[in-house]
Short mmCIF file of N, CA and C in Angstrom, two decimals:
data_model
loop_
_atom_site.label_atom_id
_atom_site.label_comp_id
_atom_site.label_asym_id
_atom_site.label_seq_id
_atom_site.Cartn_x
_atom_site.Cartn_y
_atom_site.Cartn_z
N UNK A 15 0.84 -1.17 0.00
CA UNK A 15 0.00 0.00 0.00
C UNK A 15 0.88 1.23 0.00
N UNK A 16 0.65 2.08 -0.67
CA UNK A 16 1.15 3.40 -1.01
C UNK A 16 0.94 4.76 0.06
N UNK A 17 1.46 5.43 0.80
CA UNK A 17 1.07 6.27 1.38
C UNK A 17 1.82 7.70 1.09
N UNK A 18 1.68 8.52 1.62
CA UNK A 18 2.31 10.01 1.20
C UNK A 18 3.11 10.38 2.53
N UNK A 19 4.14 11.07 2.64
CA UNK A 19 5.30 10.89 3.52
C UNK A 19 4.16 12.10 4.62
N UNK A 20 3.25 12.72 4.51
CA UNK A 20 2.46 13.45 5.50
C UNK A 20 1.84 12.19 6.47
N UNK A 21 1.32 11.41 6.05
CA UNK A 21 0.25 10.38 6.40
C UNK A 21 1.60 9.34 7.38
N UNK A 22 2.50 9.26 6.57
CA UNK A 22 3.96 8.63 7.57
C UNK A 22 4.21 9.33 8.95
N UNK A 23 4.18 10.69 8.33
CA UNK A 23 4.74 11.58 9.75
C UNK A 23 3.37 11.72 11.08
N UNK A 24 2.00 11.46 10.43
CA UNK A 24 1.37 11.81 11.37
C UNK A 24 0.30 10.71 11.67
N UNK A 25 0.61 9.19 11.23
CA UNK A 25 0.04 8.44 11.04
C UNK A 25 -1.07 8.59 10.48
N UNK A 26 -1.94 7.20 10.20
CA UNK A 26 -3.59 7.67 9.89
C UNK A 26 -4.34 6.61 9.74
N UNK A 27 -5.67 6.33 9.46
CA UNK A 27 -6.41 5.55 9.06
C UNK A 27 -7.02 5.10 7.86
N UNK A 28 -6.91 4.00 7.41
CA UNK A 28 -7.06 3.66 5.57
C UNK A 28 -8.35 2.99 5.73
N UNK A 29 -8.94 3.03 4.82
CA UNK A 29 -10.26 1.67 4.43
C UNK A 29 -9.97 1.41 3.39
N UNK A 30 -9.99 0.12 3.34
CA UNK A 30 -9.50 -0.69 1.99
C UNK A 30 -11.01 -1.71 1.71
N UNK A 31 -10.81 -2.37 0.53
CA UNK A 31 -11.63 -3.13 0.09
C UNK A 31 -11.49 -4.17 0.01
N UNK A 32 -12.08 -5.30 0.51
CA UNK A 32 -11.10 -6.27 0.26
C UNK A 32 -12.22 -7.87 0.35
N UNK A 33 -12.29 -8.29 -1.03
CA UNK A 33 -13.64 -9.71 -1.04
C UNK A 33 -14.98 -9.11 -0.75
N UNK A 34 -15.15 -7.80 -1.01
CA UNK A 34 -16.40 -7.17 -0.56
C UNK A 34 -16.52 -6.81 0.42
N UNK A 35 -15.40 -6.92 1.44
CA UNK A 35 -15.40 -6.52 2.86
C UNK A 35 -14.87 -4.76 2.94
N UNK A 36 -15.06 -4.11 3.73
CA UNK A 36 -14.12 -2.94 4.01
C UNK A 36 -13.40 -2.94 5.29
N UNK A 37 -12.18 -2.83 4.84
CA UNK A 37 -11.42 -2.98 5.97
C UNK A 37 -10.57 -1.92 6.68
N UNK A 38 -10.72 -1.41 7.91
CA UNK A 38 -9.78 -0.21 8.56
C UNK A 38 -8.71 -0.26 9.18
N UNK A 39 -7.44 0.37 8.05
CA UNK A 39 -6.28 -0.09 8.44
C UNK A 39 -5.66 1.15 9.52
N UNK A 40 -4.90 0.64 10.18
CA UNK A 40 -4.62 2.06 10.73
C UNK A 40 -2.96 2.26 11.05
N UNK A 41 -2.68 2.81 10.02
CA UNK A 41 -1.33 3.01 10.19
C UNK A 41 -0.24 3.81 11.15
N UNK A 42 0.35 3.57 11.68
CA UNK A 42 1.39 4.30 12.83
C UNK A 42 2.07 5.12 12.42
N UNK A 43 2.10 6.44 13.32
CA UNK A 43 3.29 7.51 13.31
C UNK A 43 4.34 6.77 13.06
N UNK A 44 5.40 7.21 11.97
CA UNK A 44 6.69 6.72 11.57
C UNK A 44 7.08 5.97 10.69
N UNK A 45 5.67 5.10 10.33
CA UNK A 45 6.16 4.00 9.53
C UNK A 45 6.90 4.29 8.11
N UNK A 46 7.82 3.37 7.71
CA UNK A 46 8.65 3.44 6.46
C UNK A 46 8.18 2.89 5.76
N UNK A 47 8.91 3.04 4.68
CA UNK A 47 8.49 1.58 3.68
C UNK A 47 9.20 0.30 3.78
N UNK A 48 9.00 -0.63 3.16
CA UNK A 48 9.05 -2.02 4.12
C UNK A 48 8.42 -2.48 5.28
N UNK A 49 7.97 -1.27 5.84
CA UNK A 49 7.16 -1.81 7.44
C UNK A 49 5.93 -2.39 6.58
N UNK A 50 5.81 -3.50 7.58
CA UNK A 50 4.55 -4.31 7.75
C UNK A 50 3.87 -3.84 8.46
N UNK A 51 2.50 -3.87 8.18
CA UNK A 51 0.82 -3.73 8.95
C UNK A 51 0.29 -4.29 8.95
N UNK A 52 -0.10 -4.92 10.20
CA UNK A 52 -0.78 -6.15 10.77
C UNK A 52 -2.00 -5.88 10.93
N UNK A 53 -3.37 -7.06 9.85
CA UNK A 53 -4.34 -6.26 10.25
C UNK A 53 -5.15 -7.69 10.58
N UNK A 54 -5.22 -7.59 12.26
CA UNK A 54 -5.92 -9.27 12.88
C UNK A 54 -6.66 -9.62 12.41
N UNK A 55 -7.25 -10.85 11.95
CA UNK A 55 -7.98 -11.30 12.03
C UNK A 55 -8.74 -11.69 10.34
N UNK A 56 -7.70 -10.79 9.25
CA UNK A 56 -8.43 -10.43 8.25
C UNK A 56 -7.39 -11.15 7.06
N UNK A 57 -6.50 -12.37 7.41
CA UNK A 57 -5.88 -12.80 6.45
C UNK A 57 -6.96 -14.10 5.84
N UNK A 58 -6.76 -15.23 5.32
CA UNK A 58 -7.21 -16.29 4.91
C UNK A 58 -7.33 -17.22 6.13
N UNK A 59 -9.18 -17.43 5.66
CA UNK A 59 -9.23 -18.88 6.62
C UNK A 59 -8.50 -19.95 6.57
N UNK A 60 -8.62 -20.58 8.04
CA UNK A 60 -7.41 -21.83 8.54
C UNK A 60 -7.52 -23.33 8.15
N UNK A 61 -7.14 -23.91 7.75
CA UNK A 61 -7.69 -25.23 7.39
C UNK A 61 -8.65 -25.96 8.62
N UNK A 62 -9.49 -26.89 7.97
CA UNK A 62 -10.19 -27.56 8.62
C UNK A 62 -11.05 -26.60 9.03
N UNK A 63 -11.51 -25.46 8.81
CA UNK A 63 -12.31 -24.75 9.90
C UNK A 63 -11.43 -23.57 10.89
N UNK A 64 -10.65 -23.55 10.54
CA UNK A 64 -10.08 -22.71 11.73
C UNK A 64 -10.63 -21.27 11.11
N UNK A 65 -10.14 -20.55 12.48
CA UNK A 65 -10.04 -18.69 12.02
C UNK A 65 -9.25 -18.45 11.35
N UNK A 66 -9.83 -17.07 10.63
CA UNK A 66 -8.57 -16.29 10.17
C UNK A 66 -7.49 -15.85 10.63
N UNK A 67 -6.67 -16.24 9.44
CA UNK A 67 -5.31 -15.81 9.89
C UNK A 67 -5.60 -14.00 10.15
N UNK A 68 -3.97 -13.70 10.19
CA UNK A 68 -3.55 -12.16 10.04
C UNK A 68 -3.44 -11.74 8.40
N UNK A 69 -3.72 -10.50 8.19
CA UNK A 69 -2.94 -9.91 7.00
C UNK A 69 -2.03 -9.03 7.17
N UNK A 70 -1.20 -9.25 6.36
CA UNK A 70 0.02 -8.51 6.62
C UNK A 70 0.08 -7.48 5.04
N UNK A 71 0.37 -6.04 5.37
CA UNK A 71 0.64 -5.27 4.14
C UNK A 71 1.59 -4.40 4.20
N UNK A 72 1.93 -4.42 3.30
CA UNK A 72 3.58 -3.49 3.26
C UNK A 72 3.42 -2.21 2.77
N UNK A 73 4.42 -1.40 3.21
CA UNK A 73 3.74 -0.12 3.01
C UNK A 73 4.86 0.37 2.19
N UNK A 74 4.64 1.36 1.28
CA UNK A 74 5.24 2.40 0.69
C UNK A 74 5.43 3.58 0.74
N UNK A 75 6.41 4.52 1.21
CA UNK A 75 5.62 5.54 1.75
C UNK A 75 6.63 6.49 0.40
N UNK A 76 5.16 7.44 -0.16
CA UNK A 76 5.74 7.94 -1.60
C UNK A 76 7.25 8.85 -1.55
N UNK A 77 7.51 8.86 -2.70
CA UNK A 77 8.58 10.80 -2.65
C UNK A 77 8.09 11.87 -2.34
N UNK A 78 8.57 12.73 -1.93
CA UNK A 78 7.89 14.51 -1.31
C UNK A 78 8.42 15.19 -1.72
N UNK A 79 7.92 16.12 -2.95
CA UNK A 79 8.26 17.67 -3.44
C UNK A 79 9.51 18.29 -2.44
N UNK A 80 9.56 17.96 -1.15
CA UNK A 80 10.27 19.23 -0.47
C UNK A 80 11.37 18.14 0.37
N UNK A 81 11.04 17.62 0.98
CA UNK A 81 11.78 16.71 1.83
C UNK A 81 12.47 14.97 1.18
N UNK A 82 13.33 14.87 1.25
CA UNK A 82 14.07 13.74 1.34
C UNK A 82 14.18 12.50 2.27
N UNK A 83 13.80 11.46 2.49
CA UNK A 83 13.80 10.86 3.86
C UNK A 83 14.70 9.58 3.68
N UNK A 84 15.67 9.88 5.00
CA UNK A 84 16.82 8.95 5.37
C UNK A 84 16.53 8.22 6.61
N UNK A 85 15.95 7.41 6.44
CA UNK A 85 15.51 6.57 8.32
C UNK A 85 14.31 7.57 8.86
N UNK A 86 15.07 8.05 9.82
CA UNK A 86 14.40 8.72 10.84
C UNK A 86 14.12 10.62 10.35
N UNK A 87 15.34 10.83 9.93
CA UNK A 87 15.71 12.14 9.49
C UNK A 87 15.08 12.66 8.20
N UNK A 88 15.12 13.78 8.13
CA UNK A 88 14.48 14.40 6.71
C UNK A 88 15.55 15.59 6.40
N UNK A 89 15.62 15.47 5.01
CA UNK A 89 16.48 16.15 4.45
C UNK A 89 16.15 17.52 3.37
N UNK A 90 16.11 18.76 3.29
CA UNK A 90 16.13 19.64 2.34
C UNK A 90 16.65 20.58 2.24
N UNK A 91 16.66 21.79 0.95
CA UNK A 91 17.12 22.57 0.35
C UNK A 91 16.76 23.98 1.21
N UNK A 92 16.96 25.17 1.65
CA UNK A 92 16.56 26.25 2.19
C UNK A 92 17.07 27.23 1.05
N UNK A 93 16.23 27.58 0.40
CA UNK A 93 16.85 29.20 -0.13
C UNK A 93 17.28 30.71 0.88
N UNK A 94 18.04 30.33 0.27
CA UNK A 94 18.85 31.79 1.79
C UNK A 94 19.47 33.23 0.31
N UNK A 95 18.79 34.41 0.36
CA UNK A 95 19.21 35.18 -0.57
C UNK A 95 20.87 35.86 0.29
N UNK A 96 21.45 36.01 -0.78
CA UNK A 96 22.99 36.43 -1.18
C UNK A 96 23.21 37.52 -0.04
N UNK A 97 22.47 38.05 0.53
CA UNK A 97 22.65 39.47 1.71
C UNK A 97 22.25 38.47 2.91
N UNK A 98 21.72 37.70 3.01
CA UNK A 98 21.33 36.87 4.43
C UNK A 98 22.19 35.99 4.37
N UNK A 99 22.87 35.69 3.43
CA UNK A 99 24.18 34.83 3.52
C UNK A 99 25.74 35.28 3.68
N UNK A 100 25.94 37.15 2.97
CA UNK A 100 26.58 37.94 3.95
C UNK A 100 26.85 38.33 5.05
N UNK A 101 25.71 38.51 5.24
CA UNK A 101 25.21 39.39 6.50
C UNK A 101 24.98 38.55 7.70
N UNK A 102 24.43 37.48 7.52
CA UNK A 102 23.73 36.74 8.78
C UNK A 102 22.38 37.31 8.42
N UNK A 103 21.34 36.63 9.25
CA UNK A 103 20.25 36.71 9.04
C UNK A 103 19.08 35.43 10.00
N UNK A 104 18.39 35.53 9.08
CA UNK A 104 17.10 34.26 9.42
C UNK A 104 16.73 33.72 7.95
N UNK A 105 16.52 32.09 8.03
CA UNK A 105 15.84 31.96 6.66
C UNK A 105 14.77 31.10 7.28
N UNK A 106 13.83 31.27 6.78
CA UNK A 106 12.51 30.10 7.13
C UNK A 106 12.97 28.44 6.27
N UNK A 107 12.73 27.63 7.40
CA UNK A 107 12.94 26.36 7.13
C UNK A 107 11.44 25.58 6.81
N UNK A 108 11.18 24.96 6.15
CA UNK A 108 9.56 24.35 6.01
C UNK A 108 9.72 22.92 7.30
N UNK A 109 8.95 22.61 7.59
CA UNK A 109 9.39 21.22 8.55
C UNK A 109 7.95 20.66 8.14
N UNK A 110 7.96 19.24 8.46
CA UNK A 110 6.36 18.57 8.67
C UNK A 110 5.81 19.17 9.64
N UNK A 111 5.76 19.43 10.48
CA UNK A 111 4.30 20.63 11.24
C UNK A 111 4.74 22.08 11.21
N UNK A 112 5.31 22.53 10.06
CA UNK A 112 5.10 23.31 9.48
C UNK A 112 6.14 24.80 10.44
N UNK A 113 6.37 25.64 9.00
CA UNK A 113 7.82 26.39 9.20
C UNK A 113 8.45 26.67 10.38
N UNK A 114 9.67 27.10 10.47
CA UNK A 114 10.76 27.31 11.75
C UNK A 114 11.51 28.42 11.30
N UNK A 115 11.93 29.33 11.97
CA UNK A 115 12.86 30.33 11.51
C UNK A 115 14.85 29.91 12.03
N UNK A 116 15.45 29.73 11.15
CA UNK A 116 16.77 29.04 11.43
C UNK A 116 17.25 30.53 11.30
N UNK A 117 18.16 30.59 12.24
CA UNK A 117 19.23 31.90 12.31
C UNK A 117 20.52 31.09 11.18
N UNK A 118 20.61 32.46 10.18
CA UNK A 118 21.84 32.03 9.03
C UNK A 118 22.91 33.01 9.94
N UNK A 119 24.56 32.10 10.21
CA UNK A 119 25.11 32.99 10.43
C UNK A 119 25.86 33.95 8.87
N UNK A 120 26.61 34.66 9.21
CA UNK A 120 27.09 35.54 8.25
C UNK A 120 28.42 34.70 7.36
N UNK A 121 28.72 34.72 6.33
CA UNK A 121 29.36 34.19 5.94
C UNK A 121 28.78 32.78 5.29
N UNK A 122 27.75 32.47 5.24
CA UNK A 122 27.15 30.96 5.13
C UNK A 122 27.68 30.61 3.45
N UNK A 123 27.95 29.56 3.08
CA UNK A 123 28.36 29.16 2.02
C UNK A 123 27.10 28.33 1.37
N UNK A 124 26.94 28.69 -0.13
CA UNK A 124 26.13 27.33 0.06
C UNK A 124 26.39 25.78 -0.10
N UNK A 125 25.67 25.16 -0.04
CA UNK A 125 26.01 23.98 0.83
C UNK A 125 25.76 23.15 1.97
N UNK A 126 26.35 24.69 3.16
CA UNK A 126 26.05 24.17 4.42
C UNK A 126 24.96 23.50 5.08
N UNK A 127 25.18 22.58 5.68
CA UNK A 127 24.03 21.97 6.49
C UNK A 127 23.94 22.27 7.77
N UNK A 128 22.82 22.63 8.18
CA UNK A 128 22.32 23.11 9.75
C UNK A 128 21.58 21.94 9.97
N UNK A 129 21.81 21.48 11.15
CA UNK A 129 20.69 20.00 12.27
C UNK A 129 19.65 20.77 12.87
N UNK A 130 18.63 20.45 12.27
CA UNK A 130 17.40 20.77 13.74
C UNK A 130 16.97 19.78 14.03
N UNK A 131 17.31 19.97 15.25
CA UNK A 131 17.21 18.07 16.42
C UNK A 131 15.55 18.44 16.45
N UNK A 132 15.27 17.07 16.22
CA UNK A 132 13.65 16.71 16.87
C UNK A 132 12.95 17.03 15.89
N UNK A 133 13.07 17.88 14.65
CA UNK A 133 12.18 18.20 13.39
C UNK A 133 12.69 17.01 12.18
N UNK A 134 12.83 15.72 12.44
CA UNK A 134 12.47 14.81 11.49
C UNK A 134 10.85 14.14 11.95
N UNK A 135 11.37 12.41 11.25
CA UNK A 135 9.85 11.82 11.46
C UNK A 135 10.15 11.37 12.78
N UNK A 136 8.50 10.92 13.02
CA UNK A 136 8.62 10.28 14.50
C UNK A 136 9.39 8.89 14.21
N UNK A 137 10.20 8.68 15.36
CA UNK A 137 10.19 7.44 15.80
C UNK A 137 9.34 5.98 15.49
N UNK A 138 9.08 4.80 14.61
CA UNK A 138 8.12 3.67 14.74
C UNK A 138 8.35 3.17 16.25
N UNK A 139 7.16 3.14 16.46
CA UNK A 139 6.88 2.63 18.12
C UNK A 139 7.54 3.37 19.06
N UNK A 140 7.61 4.75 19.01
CA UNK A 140 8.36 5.18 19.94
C UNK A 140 8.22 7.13 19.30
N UNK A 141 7.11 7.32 19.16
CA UNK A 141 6.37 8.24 18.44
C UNK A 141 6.72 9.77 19.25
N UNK A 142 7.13 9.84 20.23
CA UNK A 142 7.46 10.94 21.04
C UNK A 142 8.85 11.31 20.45
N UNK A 143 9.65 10.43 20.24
CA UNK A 143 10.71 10.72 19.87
C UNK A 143 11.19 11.02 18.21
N UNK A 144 12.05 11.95 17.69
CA UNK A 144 12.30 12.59 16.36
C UNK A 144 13.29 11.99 16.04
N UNK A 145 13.78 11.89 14.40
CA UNK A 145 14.64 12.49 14.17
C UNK A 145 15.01 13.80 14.04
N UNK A 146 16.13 14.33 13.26
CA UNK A 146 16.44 15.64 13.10
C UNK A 146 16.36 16.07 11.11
N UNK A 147 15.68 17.00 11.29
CA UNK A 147 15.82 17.35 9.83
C UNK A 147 17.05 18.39 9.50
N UNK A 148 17.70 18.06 8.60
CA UNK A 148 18.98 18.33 8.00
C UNK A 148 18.43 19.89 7.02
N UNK A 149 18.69 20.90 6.86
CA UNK A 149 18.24 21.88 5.91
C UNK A 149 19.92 22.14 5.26
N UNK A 150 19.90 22.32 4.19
CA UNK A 150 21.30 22.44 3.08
C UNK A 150 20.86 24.00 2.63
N UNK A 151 21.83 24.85 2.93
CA UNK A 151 21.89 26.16 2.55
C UNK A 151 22.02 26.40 0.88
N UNK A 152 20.95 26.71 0.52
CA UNK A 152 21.16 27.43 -0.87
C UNK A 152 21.20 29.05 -1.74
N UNK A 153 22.04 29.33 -1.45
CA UNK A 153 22.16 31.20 -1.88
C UNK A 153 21.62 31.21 -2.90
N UNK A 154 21.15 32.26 -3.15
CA UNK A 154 20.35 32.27 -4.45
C UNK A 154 20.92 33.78 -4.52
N UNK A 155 21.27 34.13 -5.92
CA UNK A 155 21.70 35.38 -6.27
C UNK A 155 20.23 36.31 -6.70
N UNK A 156 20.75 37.44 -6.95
CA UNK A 156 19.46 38.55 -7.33
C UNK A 156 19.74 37.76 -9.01
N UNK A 157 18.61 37.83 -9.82
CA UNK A 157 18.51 37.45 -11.16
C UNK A 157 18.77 38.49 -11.94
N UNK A 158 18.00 40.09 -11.58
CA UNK A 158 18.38 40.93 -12.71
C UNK A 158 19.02 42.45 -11.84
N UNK A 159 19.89 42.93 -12.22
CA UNK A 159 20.61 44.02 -11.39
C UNK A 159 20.07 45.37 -12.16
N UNK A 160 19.72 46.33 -11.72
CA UNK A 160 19.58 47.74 -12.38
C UNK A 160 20.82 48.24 -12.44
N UNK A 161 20.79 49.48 -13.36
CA UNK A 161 22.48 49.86 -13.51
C UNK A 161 23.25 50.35 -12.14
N UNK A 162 23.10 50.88 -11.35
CA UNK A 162 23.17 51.51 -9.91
C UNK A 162 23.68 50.29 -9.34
N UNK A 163 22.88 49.10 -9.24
CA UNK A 163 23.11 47.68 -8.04
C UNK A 163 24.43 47.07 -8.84
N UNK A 164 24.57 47.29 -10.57
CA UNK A 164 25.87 46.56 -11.13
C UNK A 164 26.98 47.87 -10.78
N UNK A 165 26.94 48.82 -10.77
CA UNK A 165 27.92 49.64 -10.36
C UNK A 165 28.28 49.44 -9.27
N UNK A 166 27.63 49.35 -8.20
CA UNK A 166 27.81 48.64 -7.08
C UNK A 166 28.73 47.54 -6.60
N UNK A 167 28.40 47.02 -7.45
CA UNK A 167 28.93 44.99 -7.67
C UNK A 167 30.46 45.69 -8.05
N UNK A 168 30.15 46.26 -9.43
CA UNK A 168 31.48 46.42 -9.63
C UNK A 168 32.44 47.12 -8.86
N UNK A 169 32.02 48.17 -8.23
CA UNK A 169 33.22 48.99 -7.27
C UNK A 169 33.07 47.76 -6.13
N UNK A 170 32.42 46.87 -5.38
CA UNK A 170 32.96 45.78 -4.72
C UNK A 170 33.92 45.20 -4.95
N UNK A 171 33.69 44.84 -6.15
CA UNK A 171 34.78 43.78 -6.61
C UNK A 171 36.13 44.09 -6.74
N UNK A 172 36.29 45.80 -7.17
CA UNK A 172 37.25 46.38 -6.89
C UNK A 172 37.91 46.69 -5.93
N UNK A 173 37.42 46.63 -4.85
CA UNK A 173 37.44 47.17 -3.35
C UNK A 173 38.04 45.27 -2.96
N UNK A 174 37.60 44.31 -3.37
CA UNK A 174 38.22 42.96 -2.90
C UNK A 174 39.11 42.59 -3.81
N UNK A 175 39.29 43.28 -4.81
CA UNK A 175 40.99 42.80 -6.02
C UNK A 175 40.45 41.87 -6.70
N UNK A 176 39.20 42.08 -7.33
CA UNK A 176 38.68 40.69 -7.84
C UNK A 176 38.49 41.24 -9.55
N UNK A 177 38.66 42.54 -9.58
CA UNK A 177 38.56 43.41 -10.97
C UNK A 177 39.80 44.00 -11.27
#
């Protein structure tokens, strides 16, 4: 079964179909893919008469537009503009329950990776506890300069021996 990495992070409840039956699965905070879901009582009858077994279903949990997922941890991109990466600053981080403001220090390259402990997925069976989501610094330059902001640039560059 297929799920969406939101429905992973905050568990949830499925109804499936199944021999004409409907069945309510209910999936756990954390689960990965490969995890099994045990659903009692609802596999194939036992020989001779017995009960039903268990069903067991494996889960998938899809790709996400924004986040990357390594185990426990989640991984992405932060756009940080070219003066907040001078300067120092703040860049907003997106997280699964949603944005965080990360202090950029000054000098940030891009690249860098900042840890925010406790903003990955939960824990399987142990749902209180996080990983940490990883954010990778990405500078993003201004796209178009007016003549004034390239004059600018340029007496910088002069001022660092780079012209």
């Amino acid at each position: 079964m297929e799920i969406t990495l939101e429905s992973a992070f905050s568990g949830t409840q499925l109804m499936l179909e199944m021999d004409g039956r409907r069945l309510e699965v209910k999936i756990p905070e954390g689960v990965k893919t490969g995890s099994r879901v045990r659903v009692a009582g609802e596999g194939l009858p036992g020989t001779a008469g017995g009960g039903r077994g268990d069903l067991y279903l494996r889960v998938k949990v899809m790709p996400h537009p924004t986040f990357e997922r390594r185990g426990d941890d989640l991984h992405c991109e932060v756009p940080v503009d070219l003066f907040t990466a001078l300067l120092g600053g703040e860049a907003r981080v997106p997280t699964m329950s949603g944005p965080v403001v990360l202090r950029i220090p000054e000098g940030t390259q891009t690249g860098r990776v900042f840890r925010l402990s406790g903003q990955g997925m939960p824990v399987l069976r142990a749902p209180k506890e996080r990983g940490a989501l990883y954010a990778k610094a990405r500078v993003t330059l201004p796209e178009k300069l007016n003549d004034r902001e390239k004059e600018l640039v340029r007496e910088w560059a002069r001022l660092r021996g780079s012209m």
